[in-house]
Coordinates of C-alpha atoms in Angstrom, one line a residue:
X1396 CA 31.3 -14.1 -21.4
X1397 CA 28.2 -12.1 -22.0
X1398 CA 26.5 -12.0 -18.8
X1399 CA 22.6 -12.9 -19.3
X1400 CA 19.6 -12.4 -17.1
X1401 CA 16.4 -14.0 -16.9
X1402 CA 14.5 -11.0 -15.0
X1403 CA 15.7 -7.7 -13.8
X1404 CA 15.7 -9.1 -10.2
X1405 CA 18.6 -10.5 -11.0
X1406 CA 20.9 -7.6 -12.1
X1407 CA 22.8 -6.1 -9.6
X1408 CA 21.2 -2.4 -8.0
X1409 CA 24.8 -0.6 -9.2
X1410 CA 23.8 -1.7 -12.9
X1411 CA 20.3 -0.5 -12.7
X1412 CA 18.4 3.3 -12.9
X1413 CA 18.0 4.7 -9.2
X1414 CA 14.3 5.9 -10.2
X1415 CA 14.2 7.7 -6.5
X1416 CA 16.3 10.4 -8.1
X1417 CA 13.1 11.4 -9.6
X1418 CA 10.6 10.6 -7.0
X1419 CA 11.0 8.6 -4.0
X1420 CA 7.6 6.9 -4.2
X1421 CA 4.3 6.7 -6.3
X1422 CA 3.0 8.8 -3.8
X1423 CA 4.9 11.9 -4.3
X1424 CA 4.5 11.5 -8.4
X1425 CA 0.7 11.5 -8.0
X1426 CA 0.9 14.4 -5.9
X1427 CA 2.9 16.4 -8.9
X1428 CA 0.4 14.9 -11.4
X1429 CA -2.7 16.5 -9.4
X1430 CA -0.9 19.7 -9.0
X1431 CA 0.0 19.7 -12.8
X1432 CA -3.9 19.0 -13.4
X1433 CA -4.9 22.0 -11.1
X1434 CA -2.3 24.6 -12.8
X1435 CA -3.5 23.5 -16.1
X1436 CA -6.7 24.2 -15.4
X1437 CA -5.6 27.7 -14.0
X1438 CA -3.7 28.4 -17.5
X1439 CA -6.9 29.2 -19.2
X1440 CA -7.6 32.6 -17.2
X1441 CA -4.6 33.8 -19.0
X1442 CA -6.8 33.5 -22.6
X1443 CA -7.8 37.2 -23.0
X1444 CA -6.2 38.6 -20.0
X1445 CA -2.2 39.4 -21.2
X1446 CA -2.5 43.0 -21.9
X1447 CA 1.0 44.0 -20.4
X1448 CA 4.6 42.8 -19.6
X1449 CA 3.9 41.2 -16.0
X1450 CA 0.9 39.4 -17.3
X1451 CA 3.1 38.0 -19.9
X1452 CA 5.5 37.0 -17.6
X1453 CA 3.2 35.7 -15.1
X1454 CA 1.7 33.2 -17.8
X1455 CA 5.1 31.9 -19.3
X1456 CA 6.6 31.5 -15.9
X1457 CA 3.4 29.1 -15.1
X1458 CA 3.5 27.8 -18.2
X1459 CA 7.2 26.4 -17.9
X1460 CA 7.0 25.1 -14.4
X1461 CA 4.0 23.3 -15.2
X1462 CA 6.1 21.8 -18.5
X1463 CA 8.9 21.4 -16.3
X1464 CA 7.2 19.2 -13.6
X1465 CA 5.2 17.3 -16.5
X1466 CA 8.4 16.5 -17.8
X1467 CA 9.3 14.5 -14.7
X1468 CA 6.1 13.0 -14.4
X1469 CA 6.3 11.9 -17.8
X1470 CA 10.0 10.9 -17.7
X1471 CA 9.4 8.4 -14.3
X1472 CA 6.9 6.5 -16.2
X1473 CA 8.6 6.3 -19.2
X1474 CA 11.8 4.9 -18.1
X1475 CA 10.1 2.3 -16.0
X1476 CA 8.1 1.1 -18.9
X1477 CA 11.4 1.2 -21.1
X1478 CA 13.1 -1.2 -18.9
X1479 CA 9.9 -3.5 -19.1
X1480 CA 7.5 -3.0 -21.9
X1481 CA 4.9 -5.6 -20.2
X1482 CA 4.7 -3.4 -17.2
X1483 CA 0.9 -2.5 -17.3
X1484 CA 1.6 0.3 -14.0
X1485 CA 4.4 2.0 -15.9
X1486 CA 2.5 2.0 -19.2
X1487 CA -0.4 3.3 -17.4
X1488 CA 1.7 6.2 -16.0
X1489 CA 2.8 7.0 -19.6
X1490 CA -0.7 7.3 -20.7
X1491 CA -1.8 9.4 -17.8
X1492 CA 1.2 11.8 -18.5
X1493 CA 0.4 11.9 -22.4
X1494 CA -3.3 12.7 -21.5
X1495 CA -2.1 15.3 -19.3
X1496 CA 0.3 16.6 -21.7
X1497 CA -2.9 17.0 -24.3
X1498 CA -4.2 18.9 -21.6
X1499 CA -1.6 21.6 -21.2
X1500 CA -1.3 21.8 -24.9
X1501 CA -5.4 22.6 -25.1
X1502 CA -5.2 25.0 -22.4
X1503 CA -2.1 26.7 -23.7
X1504 CA -3.1 26.7 -27.3
X1505 CA -4.6 30.2 -27.2
X1506 CA -1.3 31.4 -26.6
X1507 CA 0.8 31.3 -30.1
X1508 CA -1.9 32.8 -32.0
X1509 CA -2.3 35.6 -29.2
X1510 CA 1.5 36.1 -29.5
X1511 CA 1.5 36.6 -33.0
X1512 CA -1.2 38.9 -33.4
X1513 CA 1.2 41.2 -31.5
X1514 CA 3.0 44.1 -33.3
X1515 CA 7.0 43.3 -32.6
X1516 CA 6.8 46.9 -31.3
X1517 CA 4.2 45.9 -28.6
X1518 CA 6.0 42.9 -27.3
X1519 CA 9.1 45.1 -27.3
X1520 CA 7.6 47.5 -24.9
X1521 CA 6.2 44.7 -22.8
X1522 CA 9.7 43.4 -22.3
X1523 CA 10.8 47.1 -21.3
X1524 CA 7.9 47.1 -19.0
X1525 CA 8.8 43.7 -17.3
X1526 CA 12.4 43.3 -17.3
X1527 CA 12.0 39.2 -15.9
X1528 CA 10.9 38.9 -19.6
X1529 CA 14.3 39.2 -20.6
X1530 CA 14.4 35.3 -19.9
X1531 CA 12.0 34.3 -22.5
X1532 CA 12.9 37.2 -24.6
X1533 CA 14.8 34.9 -27.3
X1534 CA 12.0 32.3 -27.6
X1535 CA 9.5 34.9 -27.9
X1536 CA 11.0 36.3 -31.1
X1537 CA 11.8 33.0 -32.4
X1538 CA 7.9 32.5 -32.1
X1539 CA 7.6 35.2 -34.8
X1540 CA 9.8 33.0 -37.3
X1541 CA 6.5 30.5 -37.2
X1542 CA 4.0 33.2 -37.9
X1543 CA 3.1 32.0 -41.7
X1544 CA 2.5 28.6 -39.6
X1545 CA 0.5 29.4 -36.6
X1546 CA -3.5 28.7 -37.4
X1547 CA -6.2 30.8 -35.7
X1548 CA -6.7 30.0 -31.7
X1549 CA -9.7 27.4 -32.5
X1550 CA -7.7 25.4 -34.9
X1551 CA -4.8 25.4 -32.7
X1552 CA -7.0 24.2 -29.9
X1553 CA -8.6 21.1 -32.1
X1554 CA -4.9 20.1 -33.4
X1555 CA -3.7 20.0 -29.5
X1556 CA -6.9 18.1 -28.4
X1557 CA -6.0 15.5 -31.4
X1558 CA -2.6 15.1 -30.3
X1559 CA -2.9 11.8 -28.8
X1560 CA -4.7 10.5 -31.5
X1561 CA -2.3 12.1 -34.1
X1562 CA 0.5 10.2 -32.4
X1563 CA -1.1 6.7 -32.4
X1564 CA 0.5 4.9 -35.6
X1565 CA 3.7 5.8 -33.7
X1566 CA 2.6 4.6 -30.3
X1567 CA 1.0 1.5 -32.3
X1568 CA 4.5 0.5 -34.1
X1569 CA 6.1 0.9 -31.0
X1570 CA 4.0 -1.2 -29.4
X1571 CA 4.3 -4.2 -32.3
X1572 CA 8.1 -3.9 -32.2
X1573 CA 9.0 -3.9 -28.7
X1574 CA 6.2 -5.6 -26.5
X1575 CA 4.3 -7.9 -29.0
X1576 CA 6.8 -9.3 -31.7
X1577 CA 8.0 -12.7 -31.5
X1578 CA 10.9 -13.5 -33.6
X1579 CA 11.1 -17.0 -34.8
X1580 CA 13.6 -19.8 -33.7
X1581 CA 17.4 -20.3 -33.9
X1582 CA 19.8 -23.2 -33.1
X1583 CA 21.5 -22.5 -30.0
X1584 CA 25.0 -24.2 -28.9
X1585 CA 23.5 -27.4 -27.8
X1586 CA 21.3 -28.1 -30.7
X1587 CA 18.2 -26.7 -29.4
X1588 CA 15.6 -24.6 -31.0
X1589 CA 15.1 -21.3 -28.7
X1590 CA 13.4 -18.0 -29.6
X1591 CA 15.7 -15.6 -31.2
X1592 CA 15.8 -12.3 -29.3
X1593 CA 17.1 -8.5 -30.4
X1594 CA 20.4 -9.3 -28.3
X1595 CA 21.1 -12.7 -29.9
X1596 CA 20.6 -11.5 -33.5
X1597 CA 23.3 -8.9 -33.2
X1598 CA 25.6 -11.7 -32.3
X1599 CA 24.7 -14.1 -34.7
X1600 CA 24.1 -11.8 -37.3
X1601 CA 28.1 -11.4 -36.9
X1602 CA 28.8 -15.1 -36.7
X1603 CA 31.5 -16.7 -39.1
X1604 CA 29.2 -19.5 -39.6
X1605 CA 27.1 -18.8 -42.9
X1606 CA 24.4 -21.0 -41.8
X1607 CA 23.9 -19.4 -38.5
X1608 CA 23.7 -15.9 -39.9
X1609 CA 21.1 -17.2 -42.4
X1610 CA 19.1 -18.7 -39.8
X1611 CA 19.1 -15.8 -37.6
X1612 CA 18.4 -13.4 -40.6
X1613 CA 15.1 -15.6 -41.7
X1614 CA 14.0 -15.7 -37.8
X1615 CA 14.5 -12.0 -37.3
X1616 CA 12.7 -10.9 -40.8
X1617 CA 9.7 -13.8 -39.9
X1618 CA 7.3 -11.6 -37.8
X1619 CA 8.2 -8.0 -40.0
X1620 CA 7.2 -10.3 -43.3
X1621 CA 4.4 -11.6 -41.4
X1622 CA 3.3 -8.0 -40.0
X1623 CA 4.3 -6.3 -43.3
X1624 CA 0.6 -5.3 -43.9
X1625 CA -0.4 -3.7 -40.6
X1626 CA 3.2 -2.1 -40.3
X1627 CA 2.7 -0.5 -43.6
X1628 CA -0.5 0.8 -42.3
X1629 CA 0.9 2.9 -39.5
X1630 CA 3.8 4.1 -41.4
X1631 CA 1.3 5.3 -44.3
X1632 CA -0.5 6.9 -41.4
X1633 CA 2.3 8.2 -39.8
X1634 CA 3.8 9.8 -43.0
X1635 CA 0.3 11.2 -44.4
X1636 CA -0.3 12.6 -40.8
X1637 CA 3.3 14.7 -41.3
X1638 CA 2.4 15.7 -45.1
X1639 CA -1.2 16.6 -43.5
X1640 CA 0.3 18.9 -40.9
X1641 CA 2.6 20.5 -43.1
X1642 CA 0.2 21.3 -45.5
X1643 CA -2.5 22.8 -42.8
X1644 CA 0.3 24.6 -41.3
X1645 CA 1.5 26.4 -44.7
X1646 CA 4.6 24.7 -45.4
X1647 CA 5.6 24.0 -49.1
X1648 CA 6.7 20.7 -48.5
X1649 CA 6.7 18.3 -45.3
X1650 CA 10.7 18.4 -45.9
X1651 CA 10.7 21.8 -45.1
X1652 CA 8.5 21.6 -41.9
X1653 CA 11.0 19.0 -40.6
X1654 CA 14.0 21.4 -41.1
X1655 CA 12.3 24.6 -40.3
X1656 CA 13.0 24.3 -36.3
X1657 CA 16.6 24.0 -37.0
X1658 CA 16.6 26.6 -39.7
X1659 CA 18.3 24.2 -42.2
X1660 CA 17.8 25.0 -45.6
X1661 CA 16.6 21.8 -47.9
X1662 CA 19.9 22.5 -49.9
X1663 CA 21.4 20.6 -46.9
X1664 CA 19.4 17.7 -46.8
X1665 CA 19.5 17.4 -50.7
X1666 CA 23.0 18.2 -50.7
X1667 CA 23.9 15.6 -48.4
X1668 CA 22.2 12.8 -50.7
X1669 CA 23.5 14.0 -53.7
X1670 CA 26.8 14.2 -52.6
X1671 CA 26.7 10.6 -51.0
X1672 CA 25.3 9.1 -54.2
X1673 CA 28.2 10.7 -56.5
X1674 CA 30.8 9.1 -54.3
X1675 CA 29.0 5.8 -53.7
X1676 CA 32.2 4.3 -55.7
X1677 CA 34.1 3.2 -52.6
X1678 CA 31.0 1.8 -50.7
X1679 CA 30.3 -0.7 -54.0
X1680 CA 34.3 -1.4 -53.9
X1681 CA 33.7 -2.4 -50.2
X1682 CA 31.2 -4.8 -51.1
X1683 CA 33.9 -6.5 -53.7
X1684 CA 36.2 -6.7 -51.0
X1685 CA 33.7 -8.5 -48.4
X1686 CA 32.8 -11.0 -51.2
X1687 CA 36.2 -12.1 -52.0
X1688 CA 37.4 -12.1 -48.4
X1689 CA 34.7 -14.0 -47.4
X1690 CA 35.1 -16.2 -50.2
X1691 CA 31.4 -16.2 -51.5
X1692 CA 30.2 -16.7 -55.0
X1693 CA 26.9 -14.7 -54.0
X1694 CA 27.1 -11.9 -51.3
X1695 CA 23.8 -11.6 -49.5
X1696 CA 22.5 -9.0 -46.6
X1697 CA 23.4 -11.4 -43.8
X1698 CA 26.8 -11.3 -45.0
X1699 CA 27.3 -7.7 -44.6
X1700 CA 27.9 -7.4 -40.7
X1701 CA 29.8 -10.5 -40.2
X1702 CA 33.6 -9.0 -39.7
X1703 CA 36.0 -10.0 -42.3
X1704 CA 38.9 -10.6 -40.1
X1705 CA 38.3 -14.0 -39.1
X1706 CA 39.2 -15.3 -35.1
X1707 CA 39.1 -12.2 -33.6
X1708 CA 36.0 -12.0 -30.8
X1709 CA 36.8 -9.5 -28.6
X1710 CA 35.2 -10.0 -25.3
X1711 CA 35.3 -6.6 -23.2
X1712 CA 33.1 -6.5 -19.7
X1713 CA 31.5 -3.9 -18.8
X1714 CA 33.8 -2.5 -16.2
X1715 CA 36.8 -3.0 -18.8
X1716 CA 34.7 -1.1 -21.3
X1717 CA 34.2 1.8 -18.8
X1718 CA 37.9 2.4 -18.2
X1719 CA 38.9 1.9 -22.0
X1720 CA 36.2 4.6 -22.7
X1721 CA 37.7 7.4 -20.0
X1722 CA 40.8 6.9 -21.4
X1723 CA 39.7 7.6 -25.0
X1724 CA 38.3 10.9 -24.0
X1725 CA 41.4 12.1 -22.5
X1726 CA 41.4 14.4 -25.3
X1727 CA 38.8 16.1 -24.1
X1728 CA 40.0 17.2 -20.6
X1729 CA 40.1 16.0 -17.1
X1730 CA 36.7 17.8 -16.3
X1731 CA 35.2 15.8 -19.1
X1732 CA 36.5 12.6 -18.2
X1733 CA 36.4 12.9 -14.1
X1734 CA 32.6 13.9 -14.8
X1735 CA 32.1 10.9 -16.8
X1736 CA 34.0 8.6 -14.1
X1737 CA 31.1 9.5 -12.0
X1738 CA 28.2 8.4 -13.6
X1739 CA 28.6 4.5 -13.2
X1740 CA 28.1 4.6 -9.4
X1741 CA 25.8 7.0 -9.3
X1742 CA 23.5 4.9 -11.2
X1743 CA 22.5 6.8 -14.3
X1744 CA 23.1 4.3 -16.2
X1745 CA 20.7 1.1 -16.9
X1746 CA 23.1 -1.8 -18.2
X1747 CA 21.9 -5.1 -18.7
X1748 CA 19.3 -6.5 -21.4
X1749 CA 16.6 -8.4 -19.7
X1750 CA 13.0 -9.6 -21.0
X1751 CA 10.7 -7.3 -21.9
X1752 CA 13.1 -4.5 -21.7
X1753 CA 13.1 -1.6 -24.6
X1754 CA 15.7 -2.5 -27.2
X1755 CA 18.7 -0.3 -28.6
X1756 CA 20.2 2.3 -26.4
X1757 CA 19.5 6.2 -25.7
X1758 CA 20.2 8.7 -23.5
X1759 CA 17.8 11.3 -21.7
X1760 CA 19.1 14.3 -20.0
X1761 CA 16.7 15.5 -17.5
X1762 CA 17.2 19.1 -16.3
X1763 CA 17.7 19.8 -12.6
X1764 CA 18.3 16.0 -12.2
X1765 CA 20.7 14.1 -14.3
X1766 CA 21.1 12.2 -17.8
X1767 CA 19.5 8.6 -17.9
X1768 CA 21.6 6.3 -20.2
X1769 CA 19.7 2.9 -21.5
X1770 CA 21.9 0.2 -22.5
X1771 CA 21.5 -3.3 -23.8
X1772 CA 25.1 -4.6 -22.7
X1773 CA 26.8 -7.3 -24.5
X1774 CA 30.4 -7.0 -23.0
X1775 CA 31.6 -6.8 -27.0
X1776 CA 33.2 -4.0 -28.9
X1777 CA 29.8 -3.2 -30.4
X1778 CA 28.7 -2.7 -27.0
X1779 CA 31.6 -0.4 -25.9
X1780 CA 31.1 1.4 -29.2
X1781 CA 27.3 1.9 -28.1
X1782 CA 28.3 3.2 -24.7
X1783 CA 30.8 5.7 -25.7
X1784 CA 27.9 7.0 -28.5
X1785 CA 25.1 7.4 -25.4
X1786 CA 28.1 8.6 -23.3
X1787 CA 28.5 11.6 -25.7
X1788 CA 25.2 12.5 -25.4
X1789 CA 24.9 12.4 -21.6
X1790 CA 27.9 14.6 -21.4
X1791 CA 26.3 17.2 -23.9
X1792 CA 23.0 16.7 -21.2
X1793 CA 25.2 17.3 -18.4
X1794 CA 27.3 20.5 -19.6
X1795 CA 24.5 22.0 -21.3
X1796 CA 22.3 21.4 -18.2
X1797 CA 24.9 23.0 -16.0
X1798 CA 25.7 25.9 -17.8
X1799 CA 22.2 26.8 -19.7
X1800 CA 19.0 28.2 -18.0
X1801 CA 16.3 25.8 -18.4
X1802 CA 14.6 27.6 -21.5
X1803 CA 17.8 27.0 -23.4
X1804 CA 19.1 24.0 -21.9
X1805 CA 17.9 21.6 -24.4
X1806 CA 19.9 20.9 -27.6
X1807 CA 18.9 20.3 -31.1
X1808 CA 19.1 16.4 -32.4
X1809 CA 20.8 17.9 -35.2
X1810 CA 23.7 18.9 -32.8
X1811 CA 23.5 15.7 -30.8
X1812 CA 24.8 13.4 -33.0
X1813 CA 28.0 15.3 -32.9
X1814 CA 28.6 14.7 -29.7
X1815 CA 28.0 11.0 -29.7
X1816 CA 29.9 10.6 -33.0
X1817 CA 32.9 12.7 -31.7
X1818 CA 33.2 10.0 -28.8
X1819 CA 33.1 7.1 -31.2
X1820 CA 36.0 8.7 -33.6
X1821 CA 38.0 9.2 -30.6
X1822 CA 37.7 5.9 -29.5
X1823 CA 38.7 4.1 -32.8
X1824 CA 41.7 6.3 -32.8
X1825 CA 42.8 5.6 -29.2
X1826 CA 42.1 1.6 -30.1
X1827 CA 44.4 1.5 -33.6
X1828 CA 47.0 3.8 -31.5
X1829 CA 47.7 1.3 -29.2
X1830 CA 47.2 -2.2 -31.0
X1831 CA 50.3 -4.1 -32.2
X1832 CA 48.5 -7.3 -33.3
X1833 CA 48.1 -7.0 -37.0
X1834 CA 44.8 -9.1 -37.2
X1835 CA 43.4 -7.2 -34.3
X1836 CA 44.3 -3.7 -36.1
X1837 CA 42.5 -4.9 -39.3
X1838 CA 39.3 -6.2 -37.0
X1839 CA 39.3 -2.3 -35.6
X1840 CA 39.8 -0.8 -39.5
X1841 CA 37.1 -3.3 -40.9
X1842 CA 35.0 -2.2 -37.7
X1843 CA 35.7 1.5 -38.3
X1844 CA 34.4 1.0 -41.7
X1845 CA 31.4 -0.9 -40.9
X1846 CA 30.6 2.2 -38.4
X1847 CA 31.0 4.6 -41.3
X1848 CA 28.6 2.5 -43.4
X1849 CA 26.0 2.5 -40.8
X1850 CA 26.1 5.9 -39.1
X1851 CA 26.5 7.8 -42.7
X1852 CA 25.6 5.5 -45.9
X1853 CA 22.8 3.9 -44.5
X1854 CA 21.2 6.9 -42.7
X1855 CA 21.7 8.6 -46.0
X1856 CA 19.9 6.1 -47.5
X1857 CA 17.3 6.0 -44.9
X1858 CA 16.9 9.9 -45.4
X1859 CA 16.1 9.5 -49.1
X1860 CA 13.5 6.8 -48.3
X1861 CA 11.7 9.5 -46.1
X1862 CA 11.9 12.1 -48.4
X1863 CA 10.3 9.8 -51.5
X1864 CA 7.7 8.7 -49.3
X1865 CA 6.3 12.3 -48.2
X1866 CA 6.9 13.1 -52.0
X1867 CA 4.7 10.3 -52.9
X1868 CA 1.6 11.4 -49.9
X1869 CA 2.2 15.0 -51.1
X1870 CA 1.3 13.8 -54.4
X1871 CA -1.7 11.6 -53.9
X1872 CA 0.5 8.6 -54.8
X1873 CA -0.9 5.1 -52.5
X1874 CA 1.3 4.1 -49.7
X1875 CA 1.2 0.3 -48.7
X1876 CA 3.5 -2.5 -48.3
X1877 CA 4.3 -3.1 -51.7
X1878 CA 5.2 0.7 -52.6
X1879 CA 7.2 0.8 -49.6
X1880 CA 8.9 -2.4 -50.7
X1881 CA 9.6 -1.2 -53.9
X1882 CA 11.3 2.2 -53.1
X1883 CA 13.2 0.5 -50.1
X1884 CA 14.8 -2.2 -52.5
X1885 CA 15.6 0.4 -55.3
X1886 CA 17.6 2.5 -52.9
X1887 CA 19.3 -0.5 -51.3
X1888 CA 20.4 -1.3 -54.8
X1889 CA 21.8 1.9 -55.4
X1890 CA 23.7 2.2 -52.3
X1891 CA 24.8 -1.7 -52.3
X1892 CA 25.8 -1.8 -55.7
X1893 CA 25.2 -5.2 -58.1
X1894 CA 27.5 -7.5 -55.5
X1895 CA 24.7 -8.0 -53.2
X1896 CA 22.1 -10.9 -54.5
X1897 CA 18.7 -10.3 -52.7
X1898 CA 16.8 -12.3 -50.5
X1899 CA 12.9 -11.8 -50.3
X1900 CA 13.8 -10.1 -46.6
X1901 CA 15.7 -7.6 -48.3
X1902 CA 13.0 -5.3 -49.3
X1903 CA 11.0 -5.4 -46.3
X1904 CA 13.6 -3.7 -44.4
X1905 CA 11.5 -0.3 -44.0
X1906 CA 9.4 -2.3 -41.5
X1907 CA 12.2 -2.6 -38.9
X1908 CA 13.3 1.2 -38.9
X1909 CA 11.5 2.9 -35.6
X1910 CA 13.4 5.9 -36.7
X1911 CA 11.0 6.3 -39.7
X1912 CA 8.1 7.7 -37.1
X1913 CA 10.1 10.6 -36.6
X1914 CA 10.3 11.9 -39.8
X1915 CA 13.4 13.7 -41.2
X1916 CA 15.6 12.8 -38.2
X1917 CA 17.9 9.8 -39.8
X1918 CA 20.0 12.6 -41.6
X1919 CA 21.4 14.1 -38.5
X1920 CA 23.2 11.3 -38.1
X1921 CA 24.8 12.0 -41.3
X1922 CA 25.5 15.2 -40.9
X1923 CA 26.5 14.9 -37.5
X1924 CA 29.1 12.1 -38.5
X1925 CA 30.7 14.1 -41.0
X1926 CA 31.1 17.4 -38.3
X1927 CA 32.5 14.7 -36.0
X1928 CA 35.5 13.6 -38.4
X1929 CA 36.6 17.1 -38.7
X1930 CA 36.0 17.8 -34.7
X1931 CA 37.7 14.8 -33.5
X1932 CA 40.9 15.2 -35.9
X1933 CA 41.3 18.9 -34.4
X1934 CA 40.8 17.4 -30.6
X1935 CA 43.3 14.9 -31.6
X1936 CA 46.1 17.4 -32.8
X1937 CA 46.3 18.1 -29.2
X1938 CA 44.8 22.1 -30.3
X1939 CA 44.2 23.6 -27.1
X1940 CA 41.6 26.4 -28.6
X1941 CA 39.8 23.4 -30.5
X1942 CA 39.3 21.4 -27.1
X1943 CA 37.6 24.8 -25.5
X1944 CA 36.0 25.8 -28.5
X1945 CA 34.2 21.9 -28.5
X1946 CA 33.6 22.1 -24.9
X1947 CA 31.9 25.7 -25.3
X1948 CA 29.6 24.1 -28.0
X1949 CA 28.5 21.2 -25.4
X1950 CA 27.6 23.7 -23.1
X1951 CA 25.8 26.2 -25.5
X1952 CA 22.6 23.9 -25.4
X1953 CA 20.2 25.3 -28.0
X1954 CA 21.4 29.1 -27.6
X1955 CA 22.0 29.8 -31.2
X1956 CA 20.7 27.8 -34.2
X1957 CA 22.4 24.4 -34.8
X1958 CA 24.3 25.5 -38.1
X1959 CA 25.8 28.3 -36.1
X1960 CA 26.8 26.5 -33.0
X1961 CA 29.0 24.2 -35.4
X1962 CA 30.2 26.9 -37.1
X1963 CA 32.1 27.9 -33.7
X1964 CA 34.0 24.2 -33.9
X1965 CA 35.1 25.1 -37.5
X1966 CA 32.5 23.2 -39.3
X1967 CA 30.3 24.6 -42.1
X1968 CA 27.2 22.6 -43.2
X1969 CA 26.1 25.3 -45.3
X1970 CA 29.2 24.4 -47.7
X1971 CA 30.0 20.8 -49.3
X1972 CA 33.5 20.6 -47.4
X1973 CA 32.2 18.6 -44.4
X1974 CA 30.6 16.0 -46.3
X1975 CA 33.1 15.8 -49.1
X1976 CA 35.9 15.4 -46.4
X1977 CA 34.0 12.7 -44.9
X1978 CA 33.4 11.1 -48.0
X1979 CA 37.2 11.3 -48.7
X1980 CA 38.0 9.7 -45.2
X1981 CA 36.2 7.0 -46.0
X1982 CA 37.8 6.2 -49.5
X1983 CA 40.9 6.4 -47.7
X1984 CA 39.6 4.2 -45.1
X1985 CA 39.0 1.4 -48.0
X1986 CA 41.9 1.5 -49.6
X1987 CA 44.0 1.2 -46.2
X1988 CA 42.2 -1.7 -45.5
X1989 CA 42.5 -3.0 -49.1
X1990 CA 46.2 -2.7 -48.8
X1991 CA 46.1 -4.9 -45.6

């Protein structure tokens, strides 16, 4: 039975974050805030005053100290705002931290133009003069890659000062989607009308009663249809901001700007879409299987998430899920498992859904502190998969923070999704290997197929949506609710096939995807999933060298470019094999399921 709480006060302390791990009290936070403010003003003294290795080191070390403290100040407010988006004090802390971030950007905006004005030989001289600069060497030379994309000192300062304004579309959507949105009503088990919540929706959309699914679907999309023009305005502004910045910074396209940091060729992105659409047949076949097994004359969007094996309701408590996860991750070795075991009692995890809490789940690794994992636990199979996914991120943060200096401890989102998805694949293997009940085995296989569809195919569809919408903006075509809907509907039909009969709501799917406010991000779920399939199979073969290579990968942070880090695990995404192999694996799963 899923535990529900009417307020955060009711949740046991052991299932809530301990904010004192960041700051003992608000006074300590305020002291750090004032210190950052003072030090930020002092950063300006370096403008025009860096003439040798020592002064360059002094600037870089002071800037790093300010940035690391800002991270703590920002995270403290953000985490509290996320557990209750209605908390005005927490929101004010976030707003103040954002304003401080803008000030830091403005105070340090001189540096990149200065650095790129140097000859490479001069920079090497500085590093020889001041051995402590070795710590910053990789980042300094990485900056030279951006030479063609950095503006004059004056223009960089203007863009820095506009930082808060440029992030307004994303912030506005976040407030709409998390704090202000009111879903329609659904009928509860007692026959009473109650307001739908996201947590309820994730349950009801999988309910075997089709009327309940339809009712929940209509109630869930109701506010998105009502707000479609407002949301289209925020999304359009976000896309146009991104394309404008790409143009100002001399990138050929917004897509190439999005891939530049990870040094991923645009061909990797385009090949992902091309290969997926060329092998879309098994996904369409799955639609036909779903329609047949559900005994439907028409398959609709609200039929795409209900498990195809009726009568299997797996209720898994938080404690039981945690124990199962630890066993499933045994192939990763004792150190991995024993470390993860400590996270629960140390209160690194905020577990329960409560009113006002941010939806979904995430991990936030804080260097020098620990990972913070947000969940909205519902004591079911999906919740267990969400947990193990976020624990993959958390352990990646843990290992990188322990084995990398601050400057390279953070890791690219590109490789982040590998760590989380490897965990999910290990869990499904563990469950299928031990389950003897045929109905539950079919249920789990169905779950894996749906996970594959959501983490791979849906994300590729989203990636293509982003590519098209940015191309529209770049060519001066209008972007509004109708245009977004036309693009989304067309793609949904291509990916899901002719079996799905469209309700009016389908084409407004774009309006409920927060990831679209982080352009060219979602494709990494798909590349991460394909990479994880390969890595997990190596780990399950109990190949000791594969385990060591993977743990080394987790320890690597951002010490190399993502594609190079992945090559150490045996995955080369510059070639088609990882994507092709993942698509073949999906085809096998469909065949296995069809046979059952």
